[in-house]
Amino acid sequence: MELLCPAGSLPAVKAAVDHGADAIYIGFKDATNARHFAGLNFDGKKLDKAVDYLKKHQRQLHIAINTFAHPDQHQLWYSAIDRAVAIGADVVILADIALLEYAKNTYPDLTVHLSVQASATNASAIAFYQRNFNVKRVVLPRVLSIHQVKQLSRACPDMELEVFAFGSLCVMAEGRCYLSSYLTGESPNTVGACSPASFVRWQETEQGLESRLNDILIDRYGPSETAGYPTLCKGRFDVDGQRYHALEEPTSLNTLELLPELFAANISAVKIEGRQRSPAYVAQVTQVWREAIDSYQAQPEQYTAKQQWMGQLAKLSEGSQTTLGAYHKAWQ
Amino acid sequence: MKYSLGPILYYWPNQQIEEFYHLAKASSADIVYLGETVCSKRRNMKAQDWIDLGQQLSQAGKQVVISTMALLEAPSEIRNLKKLIDNGDFTIEANDFSAVEEAHKAKLPFVCGPAINIYNAYALKVLLDQGMQRWVMPVELSRDWLQKLSNECLEMGIRERFEIEVFAYGHLPLAYSARCFTAQSEGKSKDNCETCCINYPTGRVVNSQEGQPLFVLNGIQTLSGECYNLINDQQSMKGLVDIVRISPLGEESIEHLEAFRLRSNTNEHFPTPDSVNGYWHQIAGIRQQD
C-alpha cells in the first residue's frame, strides 16, 4: 500500500519524503489544479528542486491537473500535461475527459490516475474511464461506505483504487459541488478553489465574531468558541427555526482505525489531504501514517490504531475532531 | 426555441406526480424528462411506472427522455440504471458517466445531463463519439462561457451534431453527498430515513443566521436557496440555446413554461421577485442582474 502525501511547497516535499511518504502529489502554480491558492504550488526553480529531491530519494511524483479546461484556453491545461511529462513526473492525476483524451493520444505510455474530482463512484463509471482512457488508478470520492469500497474493489479487479485516508472532509461528492460558485462565482471546477480566501471576511460585532463569504454570513462564534475558516458547507444555518451545522461540522476525516479493512479491500494507496497545509502538518501526518502502515504490515493480527497516533492526528484536525465520515454508515 | 420540463427533483406522492404529468400532457412543452435523479430509496415509482408514464406522454405528442441518477454507489443502482436503458422506447438523460458507459454499450443515444462535468468542446467531442445527442450545460456556467464553447464547437465542425439545453427555471441542483441532509434535519440516519423527504415537496430551506435563503435540502442533494429564473434573459439565448429547461416545483411550473414561451420574443421586462440569474451573467449564482 502506497502512502501518498500532499505538498504545496518545497519544505512540505522534504517533510513528506523525510517522514516516510512513498509518493507525493503536487500542482502547478496556476488554475490547472484544485488547490489553486496564493503562495501555494510549484513552478520554476522550486519545481526543479522538488523533482530532484524526489528522484534522489527514489519517491514517486504525482501531478494533479484536476480542474476542467476552459473554452478557448485549453492550451494552458494541455501544456500542464506536457510539462508534467517533461519534468519526468511518474503520474498525472486528471478529471476532465478532454485532458484524458489528450493524454492518451499524446503520451500513450504516461501513467494516468483519475482524480477524485471526476467523481467515479461505481463500477460502470470506472469502466468508462478504463475503456476510453486506459486509466490505471481511480481516486475514490469520500462518499462511499467501507462496504461499498470493498464491493468496488471486487467488481474492478484490474483497477487500482486509492482512497482518502486523512484530512479535510468534503461532505459532497468531489467535482460535483457548485456551492462555492453559487455564493462567490468561483468553484473548484472553474478556478480550482472552494470558498476562495479573497471572499473571506472576519468581523467582530456585538453578536460575536462573524465569518462571511462574499458578504454572506457563514457562522457566528461565541467568546469561548474557536473560529474556523468559513468553508461554506461548514457554517451554522437555520432550518425551520433550528440553528445547527445543516451540512457538515468542522471535522477531519481519519481512517486510521480502518487500515486493516483498507488492506483487506486491496486498496493500492492511501492519500493524505492537505496541499494547503504547513510542512509541520505534512511531517506529522506522514510520520503517523508511515508508522501505522509499517506496524500493520509487520503484524497484521496485532494492529490497533494507537491512542498516541489518534491524539497526534486529532491535534492536526479541523475543530480538533475526527470522523470516519462516509466510510461509516451511521455518519451518512 | 423549444421548451422542456426537467425531471422532478423532489419526492412527491404518486398521485401528485400523476396530476402533474396530466397537466404536462396538455401543456405546450416540447420535451418531458421523467425519472428519479436524486435517491434510489424513493421507490414509489418503479422503473416500469416511469416508462408507462412516458408512453402516455409520448402518445400526447411529447418527446420523452428518461432521466437517471446523478450519484450511483451500489450495484443495485447500476442494475436499475440498466433497466431504464433497456426501456425499448426512449432515450435517457445520463447524469453520471456510468450511464454514458451503459448507454454506449446498449448503443442507445443519450442526453448529457447537467450533473456531468463538461466544460469545453473537446470534452463534448468525446461524448459525441459515445452517442450523445444533446447537452444540458452544467448550471454553474454562464452565457459567456457557452458562447466561447459554442464557437469552439463551430471551429471543430461539431456544433451541428447536438442540441444545447439550458436549465432556466427552478432551484438549481448544486451538490450531491453521501449524506442525507433531510434525514439529518429530522435527527434520522440515512439508513432509517423513512423517506421523510416526501414530507417536503419543495425541500427544506436553509437560511443564514440573518435570514437569507442560501440552500434547499433535498435528500442527498443540495439546491440553490433562491429560484433561478432566466425569463428575462431569453433574448440573449438566441442563436446559442436550442432548448430552455423548466425544473418542476409544482403544478404552477406548467404555467411558468407557458410564461417563458410567451415572453421569448420580447424585451419587455417581467418582474421576477425573489429569484436569481447570476450564473448566466458570470457572477455569483445567488446574485440577480437586471
XYZ file of C-alpha atoms in Angstrom:
622
model
C 0.000 0.000 0.000
C 1.381 3.341 -1.091
C 1.385 6.298 1.287
C 0.675 9.346 -0.865
C 1.238 12.734 0.761
C 0.431 16.311 -0.192
C 2.900 19.116 -0.823
C 2.117 22.734 -1.569
C 5.688 23.942 -1.095
C 9.277 22.712 -1.266
C 9.621 22.376 2.554
C 6.469 20.229 2.511
C 8.009 17.965 -0.153
C 11.062 17.477 2.040
C 8.911 16.929 5.134
C 6.890 14.229 3.382
C 9.953 12.451 1.978
C 11.898 12.657 5.251
C 8.975 11.224 7.221
C 8.299 8.242 5.019
C 5.973 9.105 2.137
C 6.165 6.686 -0.800
C 4.824 9.296 -3.177
C 3.992 12.996 -3.256
C 1.322 14.838 -5.144
C 1.662 18.472 -6.170
C 0.105 21.024 -8.511
C 1.441 23.756 -10.749
C 1.137 27.431 -9.839
C -1.969 28.098 -11.929
C -5.651 27.238 -12.299
C -4.977 23.720 -13.588
C -5.294 22.148 -10.151
C -7.984 22.114 -7.478
C -5.826 23.750 -4.775
C -5.132 26.993 -6.593
C -4.285 29.287 -3.665
C -1.920 32.238 -3.450
C 1.560 31.266 -2.252
C 0.986 27.598 -2.968
C 2.194 25.123 -5.611
C 5.148 24.864 -7.941
C 6.913 26.399 -10.891
C 10.444 27.349 -11.992
C 13.353 26.514 -9.699
C 11.179 25.281 -6.819
C 9.677 22.709 -9.141
C 13.112 21.560 -10.327
C 14.311 21.260 -6.746
C 11.225 19.266 -5.745
C 11.761 16.880 -8.658
C 15.468 16.497 -7.802
C 14.710 15.756 -4.146
C 12.157 13.087 -5.048
C 14.443 11.470 -7.632
C 17.356 11.451 -5.198
C 15.224 9.665 -2.600
C 13.525 7.443 -5.188
C 9.979 8.519 -4.419
C 7.136 8.893 -6.882
C 5.850 12.234 -8.140
C 2.174 12.653 -8.978
C 0.987 15.904 -10.559
C -2.635 16.938 -10.127
C -4.078 18.616 -13.224
C -7.581 18.146 -11.990
C -9.646 21.178 -12.918
C -11.629 21.461 -16.136
C -10.212 23.223 -19.196
C -11.922 26.488 -20.067
C -13.122 27.005 -23.617
C -10.523 28.847 -25.751
C -7.859 28.253 -23.058
C -7.365 24.512 -23.388
C -3.689 25.073 -24.241
C -2.966 26.033 -20.617
C -4.202 22.604 -19.487
C -2.541 20.688 -22.334
C 0.729 22.491 -21.553
C 0.440 21.413 -17.926
C 0.368 17.784 -19.092
C 3.314 18.430 -21.451
C 5.226 19.981 -18.583
C 4.489 17.098 -16.223
C 5.870 14.692 -18.806
C 8.892 16.905 -19.498
C 9.971 17.034 -15.852
C 9.608 13.278 -15.532
C 6.510 13.019 -13.354
C 5.563 9.418 -12.652
C 1.824 10.076 -12.719
C -0.662 12.730 -13.794
C -3.986 12.974 -11.968
C -6.744 14.116 -14.313
C -10.508 14.688 -14.168
C -11.563 16.356 -17.441
C -12.314 13.858 -20.238
C -10.837 16.372 -22.698
C -7.498 16.118 -20.875
C -7.750 12.355 -20.503
C -8.233 12.147 -24.283
C -5.244 14.434 -24.900
C -3.013 12.441 -22.545
C -3.982 9.138 -24.146
C -3.363 10.394 -27.696
C -0.193 12.366 -26.998
C 1.511 10.248 -24.344
C 0.184 6.686 -24.609
C 2.772 5.433 -22.107
C 2.039 8.044 -19.439
C 0.526 6.675 -16.211
C -2.810 8.369 -15.634
C -4.813 8.338 -12.427
C -8.398 9.500 -12.293
C -8.793 12.424 -9.910
C -11.350 12.399 -7.147
C -12.785 15.434 -8.969
C -14.032 13.079 -11.696
C -16.369 11.612 -9.112
C -16.265 7.973 -10.222
C -18.273 6.138 -7.569
C -19.315 2.886 -9.239
C -18.041 0.057 -11.440
C -19.678 1.292 -14.665
C -18.211 4.771 -14.329
C -14.800 3.233 -13.652
C -15.238 1.019 -16.727
C -15.922 4.137 -18.806
C -12.598 5.701 -17.840
C -10.723 2.442 -18.183
C -12.148 1.653 -21.634
C -11.678 5.113 -23.107
C -8.539 6.439 -21.472
C -6.620 3.482 -20.114
C -6.704 4.914 -16.592
C -4.514 2.897 -14.187
C -5.918 4.061 -10.887
C -9.075 5.723 -9.591
C -9.149 8.028 -6.579
C -12.472 7.362 -4.892
C -14.687 10.236 -3.715
C -15.263 10.491 0.017
C -18.908 9.434 -0.288
C -18.606 5.639 -0.212
C -19.032 3.427 2.822
C -16.250 0.918 3.521
C -18.665 -1.820 2.410
C -19.120 -0.042 -0.937
C -15.353 0.373 -1.293
C -14.963 -3.395 -0.831
C -17.722 -4.076 -3.374
C -15.993 -1.837 -5.913
C -12.673 -3.484 -5.293
C -14.209 -6.879 -6.062
C -16.053 -5.523 -9.123
C -12.944 -3.854 -10.608
C -10.106 -6.362 -10.108
C -7.871 -4.755 -12.799
C -8.172 -1.244 -11.439
C -6.024 0.213 -8.687
C -8.101 2.075 -6.102
C -6.888 4.971 -3.980
C -8.800 6.380 -1.023
C -8.575 9.485 1.093
C -7.314 8.430 4.498
C -6.878 11.663 6.414
C -7.549 15.390 6.185
C -10.254 17.886 5.449
C -13.575 16.283 4.772
C -15.606 17.207 1.735
C -19.153 16.287 2.582
C -20.177 16.484 -1.076
C -19.129 14.185 -3.894
C -15.992 15.918 -5.147
C -16.178 17.574 -8.518
C -19.933 17.774 -8.203
C -20.287 20.666 -5.839
C -21.100 24.134 -7.096
C -21.913 25.651 -3.699
C -18.803 27.816 -3.871
C -19.659 29.353 -7.231
C -23.249 29.827 -6.125
C -22.079 32.110 -3.303
C -18.912 33.597 -4.845
C -18.851 32.955 -8.587
C -15.754 30.748 -8.211
C -15.726 26.979 -7.749
C -13.177 24.142 -7.608
C -14.090 23.096 -11.148
C -13.750 26.553 -12.682
C -10.932 28.240 -10.712
C -9.528 25.413 -8.592
C -10.663 26.745 -5.219
C -13.593 26.338 -2.839
C -14.661 29.291 -0.702
C -11.719 31.378 -2.032
C -9.817 33.438 0.552
C -10.361 36.699 -1.348
C -14.071 36.494 -0.417
C -13.475 35.787 3.290
C -14.109 38.415 5.998
C -13.938 38.052 9.782
C -15.638 40.777 11.762
C -16.048 41.418 15.480
C -19.640 42.500 16.183
C -21.880 42.811 19.230
C -23.323 39.393 18.409
C -19.866 37.797 18.321
C -17.160 37.140 15.773
C -18.710 36.758 12.324
C -17.239 34.868 9.405
C -18.519 35.885 5.992
C -18.006 34.683 2.455
C -18.800 37.270 -0.238
C -20.713 39.178 2.496
C -22.912 36.146 3.252
C -22.908 35.166 6.929
C -21.496 31.652 7.296
C -21.166 31.498 11.091
C -21.059 33.479 14.333
C -18.805 32.479 17.231
C -19.261 32.962 20.953
C -16.315 34.138 23.095
C -15.334 30.577 24.089
C -15.565 29.106 20.568
C -12.709 28.629 18.112
C -13.477 30.375 14.851
C -12.880 28.285 11.743
C -12.329 29.130 8.104
C -15.734 29.868 6.554
C -15.889 26.924 4.179
C -19.492 27.387 3.171
C -20.652 23.841 3.915
C -19.327 24.030 7.491
C -21.301 27.010 8.775
C -24.233 27.122 11.171
C -27.504 27.832 9.473
C -31.226 27.908 10.265
C -33.636 25.230 9.094
C -37.234 25.857 10.176
C -36.097 27.683 13.315
C -33.352 25.216 14.278
C -29.782 26.524 14.165
C -27.120 23.859 13.543
C -24.417 22.676 11.137
C -27.033 21.855 8.498
C -24.492 20.339 6.096
C -21.279 19.463 7.909
C -19.425 20.149 11.140
C -15.812 21.318 11.031
C -14.117 17.936 11.428
C -11.429 15.965 9.620
C -11.525 12.525 8.130
C -9.373 9.972 9.910
C -9.423 6.329 8.783
C -6.517 5.030 10.865
C -8.877 2.543 12.554
C -9.954 1.257 9.136
C -6.453 0.397 7.951
C -6.963 -3.404 8.192
C -10.184 -3.095 6.205
C -8.471 -0.959 3.572
C -5.779 -3.641 3.236
C -8.498 -6.280 3.036
C -10.174 -4.285 0.257
C -6.884 -4.357 -1.675
C -6.564 -0.580 -1.700
C -3.439 0.465 -3.616
C -2.859 3.796 -1.943
C -3.961 5.908 0.985
C -3.997 9.611 0.300
C -3.451 12.365 2.822
C -5.333 15.588 2.090
C -3.687 18.986 2.666
C -1.646 20.623 -0.088
C -2.644 23.918 1.545
C -1.303 22.861 4.975
C 2.082 23.574 6.588
C 5.239 21.443 6.274
C 4.866 20.664 10.004
C 1.406 19.204 9.359
C 2.729 17.152 6.440
C 5.630 15.866 8.548
C 3.452 14.788 11.477
C 0.658 13.186 9.492
C 3.130 11.380 7.240
C 5.044 10.074 10.227
C 1.942 8.700 11.970
C 0.655 7.015 8.822
C 4.081 5.580 7.986
C 4.260 4.042 11.460
C 0.709 2.717 11.209
C 1.220 1.098 7.799
C 4.550 -0.422 8.848
C 3.027 -1.667 12.089
C 0.153 -3.341 10.210
C 2.468 -4.930 7.658
C 4.774 -6.283 10.366
C 1.965 -7.837 12.427
C -1.447 -7.570 10.769
C -3.207 -9.537 13.527
C -1.895 -7.275 16.298
C -2.764 -3.971 14.606
C -4.649 -1.318 16.543
C -4.828 2.416 15.981
C -2.670 3.585 18.895
C -4.062 6.251 21.212
C -0.876 8.249 20.708
C -1.391 8.328 16.908
C -5.051 9.256 17.259
C -4.139 12.073 19.652
C -1.481 13.438 17.299
C -3.889 13.386 14.372
C -6.726 14.978 16.375
C -4.445 17.934 17.139
C -3.958 18.487 13.423
C -7.658 18.329 12.643
C -10.283 20.919 11.976
C -12.078 21.690 15.208
C -9.762 19.062 16.810
C -12.332 16.451 15.832
C -12.010 13.478 13.531
C -14.611 11.255 11.961
C -14.791 8.155 9.776
C -17.092 10.154 7.510
C -18.992 8.227 4.876
C -16.882 5.071 5.405
C -19.072 4.537 8.464
C -22.749 4.152 7.522
C -24.057 5.899 10.638
C -22.489 9.182 9.504
C -24.498 9.135 6.289
C -36.805 27.802 -29.146
C -38.042 24.544 -27.631
C -39.155 24.191 -24.003
C -38.675 21.214 -21.731
C -39.869 20.106 -18.322
C -36.896 18.726 -16.410
C -37.184 15.714 -14.109
C -38.967 16.292 -10.786
C -36.104 16.628 -8.313
C -38.257 16.226 -5.197
C -40.050 13.201 -3.776
C -43.724 13.595 -4.481
C -46.510 11.110 -3.767
C -47.577 9.168 -6.884
C -50.875 10.985 -7.114
C -49.143 14.360 -7.256
C -46.800 13.037 -9.946
C -49.721 11.731 -11.999
C -51.619 15.005 -11.667
C -48.550 16.963 -12.686
C -47.988 14.937 -15.838
C -51.677 15.018 -16.662
C -51.279 18.800 -16.909
C -47.959 18.406 -18.736
C -49.714 16.379 -21.433
C -51.969 19.347 -22.183
C -49.145 21.909 -21.958
C -47.021 23.277 -24.790
C -43.867 21.542 -23.502
C -41.893 20.013 -26.381
C -39.807 17.657 -24.264
C -40.557 15.977 -20.931
C -37.870 14.378 -18.753
C -39.096 11.689 -16.370
C -37.486 9.745 -13.577
C -35.709 9.787 -10.240
C -32.346 11.556 -10.328
C -31.615 12.029 -6.616
C -32.114 8.948 -4.444
C -32.699 5.259 -5.098
C -34.663 4.915 -1.854
C -37.503 6.877 -3.425
C -39.261 3.787 -4.693
C -42.931 4.754 -5.019
C -42.440 4.969 -8.770
C -40.699 1.901 -10.181
C -38.700 1.929 -13.411
C -41.686 0.464 -15.268
C -44.053 3.111 -13.831
C -41.884 5.864 -15.310
C -41.743 4.066 -18.635
C -45.553 3.635 -18.660
C -45.961 7.318 -17.871
C -43.535 8.087 -20.692
C -45.682 6.172 -23.125
C -48.750 8.227 -22.174
C -46.837 11.464 -22.682
C -45.399 10.215 -25.930
C -48.901 9.475 -27.210
C -49.801 13.070 -26.360
C -47.044 14.170 -28.753
C -44.294 14.914 -26.241
C -40.705 13.884 -26.775
C -39.909 11.793 -23.688
C -36.487 11.286 -22.116
C -35.875 9.061 -19.081
C -33.590 10.829 -16.604
C -31.208 8.780 -14.491
C -29.478 9.232 -11.154
C -26.553 11.553 -10.510
C -24.828 9.660 -7.704
C -24.713 5.882 -8.073
C -22.839 3.956 -5.395
C -24.365 0.479 -5.184
C -24.568 -2.435 -7.643
C -28.379 -2.361 -7.239
C -28.402 1.217 -8.522
C -26.451 0.179 -11.618
C -28.932 -2.669 -12.184
C -31.799 -0.188 -12.064
C -29.931 2.099 -14.451
C -29.600 -0.761 -16.942
C -33.319 -1.450 -16.624
C -34.062 2.148 -17.590
C -31.617 1.984 -20.513
C -33.339 -1.187 -21.748
C -36.757 0.524 -21.784
C -37.024 -0.043 -25.543
C -38.666 3.288 -26.367
C -36.942 6.350 -25.037
C -33.514 7.910 -24.928
C -32.071 8.563 -21.493
C -30.526 11.525 -19.759
C -27.165 10.495 -18.299
C -26.216 12.271 -15.082
C -23.175 10.151 -14.326
C -20.520 8.522 -16.506
C -21.922 5.121 -15.560
C -24.995 5.973 -17.645
C -22.781 7.092 -20.550
C -20.969 3.753 -20.330
C -24.129 1.651 -20.161
C -25.938 3.627 -22.886
C -22.910 3.288 -25.154
C -22.811 -0.475 -24.524
C -26.526 -0.699 -25.370
C -25.979 1.513 -28.466
C -28.621 3.895 -27.133
C -28.258 7.617 -27.893
C -28.324 9.794 -24.797
C -28.695 13.306 -23.457
C -25.789 14.510 -21.309
C -27.481 15.880 -18.173
C -26.444 18.850 -16.032
C -24.749 16.699 -13.361
C -21.986 15.594 -15.754
C -18.935 17.840 -15.794
C -18.470 19.060 -19.344
C -16.710 22.401 -19.544
C -15.260 22.550 -23.064
C -15.777 21.453 -26.660
C -13.083 18.772 -26.535
C -14.957 17.020 -23.743
C -18.181 17.297 -25.755
C -16.423 15.717 -28.718
C -15.579 12.673 -26.561
C -19.255 12.313 -25.613
C -20.449 12.780 -29.207
C -18.310 9.794 -30.122
C -20.064 7.827 -27.364
C -23.548 8.642 -28.720
C -24.533 11.979 -27.170
C -27.320 13.840 -28.974
C -27.986 16.727 -26.640
C -26.039 18.531 -23.928
C -27.536 20.181 -20.846
C -24.988 22.747 -19.684
C -23.721 22.495 -16.066
C -25.735 25.011 -14.047
C -22.686 26.976 -12.883
C -21.732 28.075 -16.401
C -22.558 31.430 -17.986
C -23.697 32.777 -21.325
C -20.171 33.987 -21.978
C -18.736 30.514 -21.278
C -21.380 28.947 -23.522
C -20.623 31.404 -26.327
C -16.913 30.538 -26.238
C -17.636 26.831 -26.052
C -20.098 27.061 -28.923
C -17.512 28.907 -31.042
C -15.027 26.129 -30.289
C -17.610 23.601 -31.480
C -18.139 25.553 -34.708
C -14.378 25.628 -35.346
C -14.206 21.878 -34.772
C -17.214 21.307 -37.034
C -19.234 19.517 -34.352
C -21.861 22.117 -33.413
C -24.463 20.632 -35.774
C -24.219 17.204 -34.170
C -26.054 18.010 -30.932
C -28.567 20.320 -29.262
C -27.821 22.667 -26.358
C -30.205 22.859 -23.421
C -30.028 25.340 -20.544
C -31.526 24.987 -17.066
C -33.517 28.254 -16.950
C -36.066 27.997 -14.168
C -36.203 26.336 -10.759
C -33.956 25.672 -7.790
C -30.511 24.760 -9.098
C -29.043 21.349 -8.266
C -25.694 22.375 -6.762
C -24.269 19.340 -4.966
C -24.632 15.630 -4.160
C -23.463 13.936 -0.983
C -23.263 10.561 0.729
C -25.233 12.215 3.481
C -28.971 12.645 3.506
C -29.471 16.181 4.773
C -33.235 15.874 5.004
C -32.910 12.809 7.238
C -30.239 14.623 9.299
C -32.554 17.615 9.694
C -35.074 15.299 11.363
C -32.408 13.622 13.509
C -32.572 10.421 11.434
C -29.773 8.489 9.770
C -29.878 7.730 6.050
C -30.469 4.026 6.711
C -33.539 4.851 8.798
C -34.739 7.871 6.867
C -38.321 6.589 6.380
C -38.062 8.578 3.100
C -39.054 11.633 5.116
C -38.240 13.817 2.098
C -41.767 13.017 0.916
C -42.925 15.482 3.587
C -41.055 18.328 1.883
C -42.364 18.632 -1.689
C -40.051 21.588 -2.375
C -37.266 20.607 0.059
C -36.217 22.330 3.300
C -34.862 25.878 3.137
C -31.506 26.637 4.791
C -31.233 30.278 5.852
C -28.176 32.149 7.064
C -28.354 33.402 10.665
C -29.512 36.692 9.140
C -32.481 35.025 7.447
C -31.023 34.970 3.937
C -32.116 31.862 1.987
C -28.927 30.058 0.940
C -29.718 26.463 0.105
C -32.536 23.945 -0.081
C -32.063 20.465 1.379
C -33.466 17.771 -0.886
C -32.264 14.410 0.433
C -28.631 13.913 -0.604
C -28.935 16.840 -2.994
C -28.360 20.489 -2.138
C -30.258 23.008 -4.250
C -29.964 26.771 -4.504
C -31.944 28.627 -1.833
C -33.320 31.039 -4.406
C -35.189 30.152 -7.563
C -33.144 30.587 -10.729
C -35.097 32.402 -13.398
C -33.869 33.379 -16.858
C -37.262 34.510 -18.198
C -35.835 37.964 -18.956
C -32.620 36.567 -20.403
C -34.168 34.686 -23.297
C -33.139 37.279 -25.876
C -29.506 36.585 -25.024
C -30.068 32.878 -25.709
C -30.962 33.427 -29.358
C -28.736 31.524 -31.733
C -26.971 29.900 -28.785
C -29.533 27.778 -26.970
C -31.891 25.238 -28.549
C -33.924 24.174 -25.514
C -34.965 26.016 -22.351
C -35.498 23.792 -19.294
C -38.084 24.446 -16.596
C -37.442 22.396 -13.449
C -40.763 21.489 -11.808
C -41.622 22.964 -8.407
C -45.307 22.136 -8.567
C -48.268 22.461 -10.911
C -47.514 26.180 -11.337
C -44.357 25.195 -13.213
C -46.515 24.359 -16.226
C -47.697 27.990 -16.161
C -44.080 29.131 -15.880
C -43.257 27.216 -19.026
C -46.115 28.947 -20.879
C -44.974 32.314 -19.499
C -41.441 31.674 -20.757
C -42.751 30.836 -24.200
C -44.963 33.945 -24.268
C -42.037 36.184 -23.400
C -39.416 34.593 -25.602
C -39.615 37.310 -28.210
C -39.908 40.450 -26.165
C -37.513 42.813 -24.461
C -40.243 43.810 -22.049
C -39.017 43.217 -18.501
C -41.086 40.795 -16.487
C -40.882 41.251 -12.678
C -39.069 38.344 -11.023
C -39.029 38.964 -7.265
C -37.081 36.520 -5.074
C -35.256 34.963 -7.959
C -31.665 34.961 -9.188
C -29.833 34.768 -12.511
C -26.206 35.358 -11.519
C -24.712 32.277 -13.134
C -25.933 33.261 -16.605
C -24.191 36.637 -16.173
C -20.911 35.072 -14.947
C -21.270 36.349 -11.369
C -22.137 34.524 -8.139
C -25.185 32.350 -8.784
C -27.001 33.835 -5.796
C -26.971 37.323 -7.321
C -29.580 38.930 -9.546
C -28.593 41.084 -12.516
C -31.232 43.110 -14.330
